[in-house]
Short mmCIF file of C-alpha atoms and ligand atoms in Angstrom, two decimals:
data_model
loop_
_atom_site.label_atom_id
_atom_site.label_comp_id
_atom_site.label_asym_id
_atom_site.label_seq_id
_atom_site.Cartn_x
_atom_site.Cartn_y
_atom_site.Cartn_z
CA MET A 1033 0.00 0.00 0.00
CA SER A 1034 1.29 3.50 -0.81
CA GLU A 1035 1.99 6.19 1.82
CA PRO A 1036 -0.95 8.58 2.30
CA THR A 1037 -0.44 11.73 0.23
CA ASN A 1038 -3.65 13.37 1.43
CA SER A 1039 -1.97 16.05 3.51
CA LEU A 1040 -5.24 17.91 3.96
CA PRO A 1041 -6.26 18.06 7.62
CA GLY A 1042 -7.24 14.76 9.22
CA MET A 1043 -7.62 12.85 5.92
CA MET A 1044 -10.38 14.86 4.26
CA PRO A 1045 -13.01 12.62 2.58
CA LEU A 1046 -12.19 12.70 -1.12
CA VAL A 1047 -14.24 11.92 -4.23
CA GLU A 1048 -13.06 11.38 -7.78
CA LEU A 1049 -15.12 11.03 -10.93
CA HIS A 1050 -12.60 10.43 -13.71
CA CYS A 1051 -10.28 7.45 -13.67
CA HIS A 1052 -9.73 4.74 -16.31
CA ILE A 1053 -9.52 1.18 -15.03
CA GLU A 1054 -6.55 0.08 -17.16
CA GLY A 1055 -4.98 3.48 -16.44
CA THR A 1056 -4.79 2.66 -12.73
CA VAL A 1057 -2.36 -0.22 -13.28
CA SER A 1058 1.09 0.64 -11.97
CA PRO A 1059 4.10 -0.46 -14.05
CA MET A 1060 4.91 -2.93 -11.26
CA LEU A 1061 1.46 -4.51 -11.34
CA ALA A 1062 1.55 -4.52 -15.16
CA GLN A 1063 4.85 -6.43 -15.01
CA ARG A 1064 3.30 -8.96 -12.63
CA LEU A 1065 0.38 -9.48 -15.01
CA ALA A 1066 2.78 -9.70 -17.96
CA VAL A 1067 4.71 -12.48 -16.20
CA ARG A 1068 1.40 -14.19 -15.39
CA HIS A 1069 0.58 -14.28 -19.11
CA GLY A 1070 4.05 -14.58 -20.66
CA ILE A 1071 3.95 -11.14 -22.27
CA ASP A 1072 6.92 -8.83 -22.87
CA LEU A 1073 6.24 -5.22 -21.83
CA SER A 1074 9.85 -4.00 -22.21
CA ALA A 1075 8.81 -1.79 -25.16
CA VAL A 1076 6.45 0.21 -22.93
CA ILE A 1077 8.06 0.04 -19.44
CA ASP A 1078 11.67 1.21 -19.00
CA PRO A 1079 14.26 -0.53 -16.76
CA ASP A 1080 13.49 2.02 -13.99
CA GLY A 1081 9.87 0.88 -13.98
CA ASN A 1082 8.22 3.84 -15.76
CA TYR A 1083 5.82 3.79 -18.67
CA ILE A 1084 7.57 5.04 -21.83
CA TRP A 1085 5.55 7.73 -23.60
CA ASP A 1086 6.06 11.36 -24.58
CA SER A 1087 2.94 12.52 -26.41
CA PHE A 1088 -0.81 11.91 -26.39
CA ALA A 1089 -0.49 9.55 -29.36
CA SER A 1090 2.26 7.50 -27.71
CA PHE A 1091 0.32 7.55 -24.41
CA LEU A 1092 -2.68 5.95 -26.14
CA LYS A 1093 -0.39 3.33 -27.73
CA VAL A 1094 1.31 2.48 -24.42
CA TYR A 1095 -2.11 2.43 -22.71
CA ASP A 1096 -3.35 -0.14 -25.22
CA ALA A 1097 -0.11 -2.17 -25.07
CA MET A 1098 -0.20 -2.28 -21.27
CA SER A 1099 -3.92 -3.15 -21.35
CA ALA A 1100 -2.95 -6.27 -23.29
CA ALA A 1101 -1.50 -7.62 -20.02
CA VAL A 1102 -4.95 -7.40 -18.41
CA GLN A 1103 -6.40 -10.57 -19.84
CA THR A 1104 -8.64 -12.45 -17.45
CA PRO A 1105 -11.54 -11.74 -15.07
CA GLU A 1106 -9.08 -12.39 -12.21
CA ASP A 1107 -6.81 -9.63 -13.60
CA TYR A 1108 -9.73 -7.20 -13.66
CA PHE A 1109 -10.61 -8.18 -10.10
CA ASP A 1110 -6.99 -7.62 -9.01
CA ILE A 1111 -6.53 -4.22 -10.66
CA THR A 1112 -9.87 -2.90 -9.40
CA ARG A 1113 -9.12 -4.01 -5.87
CA ALA A 1114 -5.56 -2.63 -5.96
CA TYR A 1115 -6.72 0.79 -7.15
CA TYR A 1116 -9.54 1.22 -4.62
CA ARG A 1117 -7.48 -0.06 -1.68
CA ASP A 1118 -4.68 2.43 -2.44
CA ALA A 1119 -7.12 5.27 -3.06
CA ALA A 1120 -9.01 4.50 0.17
CA ALA A 1121 -5.69 4.89 2.01
CA GLN A 1122 -5.51 8.42 0.52
CA GLY A 1123 -8.98 9.26 1.87
CA LEU A 1124 -11.14 8.31 -1.13
CA ARG A 1125 -14.75 7.71 -0.03
CA TYR A 1126 -16.35 7.43 -3.48
CA GLY A 1127 -14.81 6.92 -6.92
CA GLU A 1128 -16.20 6.39 -10.39
CA MET A 1129 -14.13 4.36 -12.80
CA PHE A 1130 -14.34 4.15 -16.59
CA ILE A 1131 -14.53 0.60 -17.92
CA SER A 1132 -14.08 -0.18 -21.57
CA PRO A 1133 -15.70 -3.44 -22.72
CA ALA A 1134 -13.82 -3.08 -26.01
CA HIS A 1135 -10.49 -3.58 -24.22
CA ALA A 1136 -11.78 -6.62 -22.30
CA ALA A 1137 -13.38 -8.11 -25.43
CA GLN A 1138 -9.93 -8.23 -27.09
CA HIS A 1139 -9.19 -11.08 -24.65
CA GLY A 1140 -12.52 -12.79 -25.07
CA ILE A 1141 -13.96 -11.45 -21.80
CA SER A 1142 -17.68 -10.87 -22.23
CA TYR A 1143 -19.31 -7.81 -20.72
CA PRO A 1144 -21.29 -9.77 -18.08
CA THR A 1145 -18.10 -11.62 -17.04
CA LEU A 1146 -16.21 -8.32 -16.83
CA LEU A 1147 -18.96 -6.85 -14.66
CA ASP A 1148 -18.99 -9.89 -12.36
CA ALA A 1149 -15.23 -9.60 -11.76
CA ILE A 1150 -15.17 -5.85 -11.22
CA GLY A 1151 -18.43 -5.91 -9.22
CA GLU A 1152 -16.98 -8.51 -6.87
CA ALA A 1153 -13.90 -6.35 -6.30
CA LEU A 1154 -16.08 -3.29 -5.61
CA ALA A 1155 -18.14 -5.21 -3.07
CA GLN A 1156 -14.97 -6.44 -1.39
CA VAL A 1157 -13.27 -3.02 -1.11
CA GLU A 1158 -16.47 -1.47 0.18
CA ALA A 1159 -16.66 -4.12 2.92
CA GLU A 1160 -12.94 -3.92 3.72
CA CYS A 1161 -12.15 -0.20 3.35
CA GLY A 1162 -15.53 1.58 3.25
CA VAL A 1163 -14.80 3.10 -0.17
CA ILE A 1164 -17.68 3.00 -2.66
CA GLY A 1165 -16.97 2.49 -6.35
CA ARG A 1166 -19.30 2.87 -9.30
CA LEU A 1167 -18.69 2.35 -13.02
CA ILE A 1168 -18.99 4.36 -16.20
CA LEU A 1169 -19.24 2.26 -19.32
CA THR A 1170 -16.96 3.87 -21.86
CA CYS A 1171 -16.56 3.81 -25.59
CA VAL A 1172 -13.33 4.87 -27.25
CA ARG A 1173 -13.82 7.67 -29.77
CA HIS A 1174 -11.09 6.66 -32.20
CA TYR A 1175 -12.38 3.06 -32.32
CA GLY A 1176 -15.29 4.54 -34.31
CA VAL A 1177 -19.04 5.07 -34.11
CA LYS A 1178 -19.98 1.44 -34.84
CA GLN A 1179 -18.00 0.10 -31.92
CA ALA A 1180 -19.27 2.93 -29.68
CA GLU A 1181 -22.82 1.96 -30.57
CA GLN A 1182 -22.10 -1.66 -29.64
CA VAL A 1183 -20.91 -0.48 -26.22
CA ALA A 1184 -24.06 1.60 -25.71
CA ARG A 1185 -26.21 -1.39 -26.70
CA LEU A 1186 -24.42 -3.50 -24.09
CA ALA A 1187 -25.49 -0.99 -21.48
CA ALA A 1188 -29.07 -1.27 -22.64
CA SER A 1189 -29.12 -5.07 -22.82
CA HIS A 1190 -27.21 -5.75 -19.56
CA PRO A 1191 -28.24 -3.24 -16.90
CA HIS A 1192 -26.18 -3.52 -13.72
CA PRO A 1193 -26.65 -1.60 -10.44
CA MET A 1194 -23.00 -0.57 -10.31
CA VAL A 1195 -22.93 0.82 -13.85
CA VAL A 1196 -24.28 4.33 -13.45
CA GLY A 1197 -22.93 6.22 -16.43
CA PHE A 1198 -21.86 6.15 -20.05
CA GLY A 1199 -18.81 8.00 -21.34
CA MET A 1200 -16.45 8.46 -24.23
CA ALA A 1201 -12.65 8.54 -24.00
CA GLY A 1202 -9.97 8.41 -26.69
CA ASP A 1203 -8.80 10.85 -29.32
CA GLU A 1204 -11.14 13.84 -29.46
CA ALA A 1205 -9.78 14.79 -32.88
CA TYR A 1206 -11.62 11.76 -34.31
CA GLY A 1207 -15.04 12.50 -35.79
CA THR A 1208 -17.51 15.07 -34.49
CA PRO A 1209 -19.77 15.05 -31.43
CA ARG A 1210 -22.78 14.83 -33.76
CA ASP A 1211 -21.45 11.52 -35.14
CA PHE A 1212 -21.94 10.05 -31.65
CA ALA A 1213 -25.37 11.60 -30.89
CA GLY A 1214 -27.23 8.35 -31.61
CA VAL A 1215 -24.81 6.40 -29.42
CA PHE A 1216 -25.40 8.71 -26.45
CA GLN A 1217 -29.17 8.57 -27.04
CA ILE A 1218 -29.06 4.78 -26.67
CA ALA A 1219 -27.11 5.09 -23.41
CA LYS A 1220 -29.47 7.75 -22.10
CA GLY A 1221 -32.42 5.55 -23.00
CA ALA A 1222 -30.81 2.82 -20.88
CA GLY A 1223 -31.04 5.18 -17.89
CA LEU A 1224 -27.36 6.08 -17.75
CA HIS A 1225 -25.93 9.50 -16.90
CA LEU A 1226 -23.64 10.94 -19.57
CA THR A 1227 -20.12 12.32 -19.66
CA ALA A 1228 -17.52 12.70 -22.41
CA HIS A 1229 -13.88 13.63 -22.77
CA ALA A 1230 -13.67 17.04 -24.43
CA GLY A 1231 -11.42 20.04 -24.26
CA GLU A 1232 -8.45 17.96 -23.15
CA LEU A 1233 -6.26 18.57 -26.19
CA MET A 1234 -8.75 20.63 -28.17
CA GLY A 1235 -10.32 23.98 -27.41
CA PRO A 1236 -13.68 25.18 -26.10
CA GLU A 1237 -15.45 24.40 -29.38
CA SER A 1238 -14.95 20.71 -28.63
CA VAL A 1239 -16.68 21.16 -25.25
CA ARG A 1240 -19.53 23.13 -26.80
CA GLY A 1241 -20.10 20.35 -29.31
CA MET A 1242 -20.44 17.78 -26.53
CA VAL A 1243 -22.77 19.93 -24.48
CA ASP A 1244 -24.99 20.88 -27.42
CA GLU A 1245 -25.02 17.59 -29.34
CA LEU A 1246 -24.72 14.90 -26.67
CA ASP A 1247 -26.54 16.38 -23.69
CA VAL A 1248 -23.78 15.38 -21.26
CA ALA A 1249 -24.07 16.18 -17.54
CA ARG A 1250 -20.30 16.41 -17.09
CA ILE A 1251 -17.23 17.10 -19.19
CA GLY A 1252 -14.03 15.08 -18.91
CA HIS A 1253 -11.35 17.82 -18.73
CA GLY A 1254 -12.56 21.07 -20.41
CA VAL A 1255 -9.29 22.68 -19.51
CA ARG A 1256 -9.42 25.47 -22.11
CA VAL A 1257 -13.02 26.65 -21.63
CA HIS A 1258 -11.77 30.06 -20.40
CA GLU A 1259 -10.95 30.84 -24.05
CA ASP A 1260 -14.71 31.22 -24.58
CA PRO A 1261 -16.21 33.44 -21.82
CA ASP A 1262 -19.78 32.78 -23.06
CA LEU A 1263 -19.21 29.07 -22.64
CA VAL A 1264 -17.84 29.63 -19.12
CA HIS A 1265 -21.03 31.53 -18.19
CA GLU A 1266 -23.21 28.86 -19.71
CA LEU A 1267 -21.39 26.02 -17.92
CA ALA A 1268 -21.47 27.92 -14.62
CA ASP A 1269 -25.21 28.72 -14.98
CA ARG A 1270 -26.02 25.10 -15.75
CA GLY A 1271 -23.72 23.81 -12.98
CA LEU A 1272 -22.21 21.37 -15.46
CA ALA A 1273 -19.29 19.67 -13.68
CA LEU A 1274 -15.77 19.68 -15.11
CA GLU A 1275 -13.78 16.51 -14.34
CA LEU A 1276 -10.40 18.26 -14.11
CA CYS A 1277 -7.24 16.14 -13.94
CA PRO A 1278 -4.36 18.58 -13.34
CA SER A 1279 -1.37 16.20 -13.33
CA SER A 1280 -2.69 14.50 -16.45
CA ASN A 1281 -2.89 17.87 -18.21
CA VAL A 1282 0.67 18.76 -17.18
CA CYS A 1283 2.07 15.41 -18.32
CA MET A 1284 0.18 15.66 -21.63
CA ASN A 1285 1.70 19.14 -22.15
CA VAL A 1286 -1.72 20.77 -22.12
CA VAL A 1287 -0.62 23.15 -19.35
CA ALA A 1288 2.95 23.93 -18.27
CA SER A 1289 2.58 23.20 -14.54
CA ILE A 1290 0.01 22.65 -11.79
CA ALA A 1291 0.53 26.31 -10.81
CA GLU A 1292 -0.43 27.41 -14.34
CA HIS A 1293 -3.45 25.12 -14.49
CA PRO A 1294 -6.71 27.12 -14.67
CA ILE A 1295 -8.33 25.11 -11.86
CA GLY A 1296 -7.94 27.84 -9.22
CA ALA A 1297 -9.39 30.50 -11.53
CA TYR A 1298 -12.22 28.17 -12.58
CA PHE A 1299 -13.10 27.48 -8.94
CA ARG A 1300 -13.10 31.18 -8.07
CA SER A 1301 -15.21 32.04 -11.12
CA GLY A 1302 -18.00 29.72 -9.99
CA LEU A 1303 -17.45 26.80 -12.35
CA ASN A 1304 -18.41 23.40 -10.95
CA VAL A 1305 -14.85 22.13 -10.45
CA THR A 1306 -13.93 18.57 -9.47
CA ILE A 1307 -10.51 16.87 -9.21
CA SER A 1308 -9.47 13.45 -10.54
CA THR A 1309 -6.37 11.47 -11.46
CA ASP A 1310 -7.30 10.10 -14.94
CA ASP A 1311 -4.54 7.44 -15.22
CA PRO A 1312 -2.61 7.94 -11.96
CA PRO A 1313 0.61 5.91 -12.44
CA PHE A 1314 1.10 7.34 -15.93
CA PHE A 1315 1.16 10.80 -14.35
CA ARG A 1316 2.91 9.76 -11.12
CA THR A 1317 0.06 10.89 -8.94
CA ASP A 1318 -2.73 9.60 -6.73
CA ILE A 1319 -5.93 11.19 -5.52
CA GLY A 1320 -4.44 12.45 -2.24
CA ALA A 1321 -1.48 14.05 -4.04
CA GLU A 1322 -3.78 15.60 -6.64
CA TYR A 1323 -5.98 17.38 -4.08
CA ALA A 1324 -2.95 18.38 -1.97
CA SER A 1325 -0.95 19.86 -4.85
CA VAL A 1326 -3.91 21.87 -6.15
CA ALA A 1327 -4.52 23.26 -2.64
CA ALA A 1328 -0.85 24.17 -2.19
CA THR A 1329 -0.27 25.76 -5.59
CA HIS A 1330 -3.58 27.61 -5.94
CA GLY A 1331 -3.88 28.93 -2.39
CA LEU A 1332 -7.10 27.01 -1.80
CA SER A 1333 -8.14 26.48 1.83
CA PRO A 1334 -9.31 23.18 3.34
CA GLU A 1335 -12.87 24.60 3.09
CA ASP A 1336 -12.33 25.20 -0.64
CA MET A 1337 -10.95 21.69 -1.11
CA LEU A 1338 -13.87 20.17 0.77
CA GLN A 1339 -16.18 22.18 -1.50
CA ILE A 1340 -14.44 20.63 -4.52
CA SER A 1341 -14.93 17.16 -3.04
CA ARG A 1342 -18.58 18.04 -2.32
CA ASN A 1343 -18.97 19.25 -5.92
CA ALA A 1344 -17.79 15.84 -7.11
CA MET A 1345 -20.12 13.96 -4.78
CA THR A 1346 -23.05 16.11 -5.88
CA ALA A 1347 -22.19 15.55 -9.57
CA ALA A 1348 -21.68 11.79 -9.06
CA PHE A 1349 -23.88 9.45 -11.04
CA CYS A 1350 -24.77 7.11 -8.14
CA ASP A 1351 -28.03 6.81 -6.16
CA GLU A 1352 -29.13 9.71 -4.00
CA ASP A 1353 -28.81 7.56 -0.83
CA ILE A 1354 -25.05 7.18 -1.36
CA LYS A 1355 -24.66 10.88 -2.07
CA LYS A 1356 -26.60 11.80 1.07
CA ASP A 1357 -24.49 9.50 3.27
CA ILE A 1358 -21.15 10.74 1.99
CA LEU A 1359 -22.18 14.41 1.98
CA ARG A 1360 -23.28 13.93 5.59
CA ASP A 1361 -19.88 12.39 6.43
CA MET A 1362 -18.25 15.46 4.86
CA ASP A 1363 -20.35 17.73 7.10
CA ILE A 1364 -19.28 15.70 10.15
CA TRP A 1365 -15.63 15.85 9.05
CA GLU A 1366 -15.91 19.63 8.62
CA ARG A 1367 -17.38 20.08 12.11
CA ALA A 1368 -14.62 17.94 13.64
CA ALA A 1369 -11.95 19.89 11.73
CA THR A 1370 -13.46 23.19 12.94
CA CYS A 1371 -13.49 21.93 16.56
CA ALA A 1372 -9.87 20.79 16.25
CA GLU A 1373 -8.88 24.31 15.14
CA SER A 1374 -10.66 26.17 17.98
N1 ADE B 929 -8.01 7.01 -22.16
C1 ADE B 929 -7.30 6.87 -21.04
N2 ADE B 929 -6.86 8.07 -20.61
C2 ADE B 929 -7.30 9.00 -21.48
C3 ADE B 929 -7.17 10.39 -21.59
N3 ADE B 929 -6.50 11.12 -20.68
N4 ADE B 929 -7.74 11.01 -22.63
C4 ADE B 929 -8.41 10.30 -23.53
N5 ADE B 929 -8.58 8.97 -23.48
C5 ADE B 929 -8.02 8.32 -22.46
ZN1 ZN B 930 -9.65 10.42 -19.09
#
């Protein structure tokens, strides 16, 4: 288990909304899985134990190559459990994770089998560590509309209580939001909440397309929306949550440093800001470190950071009962922290 990096007072209860299941696999765990399956990952993990990538395109390639080591339901159980146990040690109370049936299908794992394995891990970590996990079924934009539609149809034909959302990851330069409108309609018809990656590498127009064409409730990233002040007002008025992933943006060369990330300005301007890790070992972060570094570099107080965690819980796609419980725990934590100060 990693050392806690949540340096906020008394392990603040944290929430994250944007994390990719294969992207949680550390190079060390990937090597273990590679040995398990007789795979050579030396092209994507260097001798010091770091993933080898230097651009978004090479990141996606390494991500797919590493995902090839995740081959069985047991592997999915192991990686889910490992991620939530580590994150719980950082203070995570609730986390949503993107799962991509297309990746699992490459190894002949059916969607129901994938859900059984991940669902079992979620039940176990909740019982052991008290952390609650929920899932967002995700299509990959550059795999094309046809495959995205197949993923949405899986959601409709195999409803599962732990799958609460539908999303789209991948290369946002591929196709247009309108191309995927039918796909998102199918997912919405299946009762799922919607989110999509946009404005990670592309500008505010990419975010506007998602909001207007796909009716998403949240945006994955949206890190350049300040370039369009009208869009900022619209997002703030609608309370549409931004799943911001600062370390990811720095490592992808979208922003120069955490200090230059717009998250502090977005928070102060009334945007519905949340914090997540995206693919934590790729960006050498974890959820505790992510909250702590934003607080330290943007002069945000513990009250501000708790507000960001509350924003995430409020924008979560789970049942209201879970939200109520965790928001109440946050209130209790805040009162205890206030008492400790006085
Ligand atoms: N898949 C995994 N991580 C991603 C990211 N940061 N952007 C787009 N697709 C992804
Ligand atoms: Zn992402």
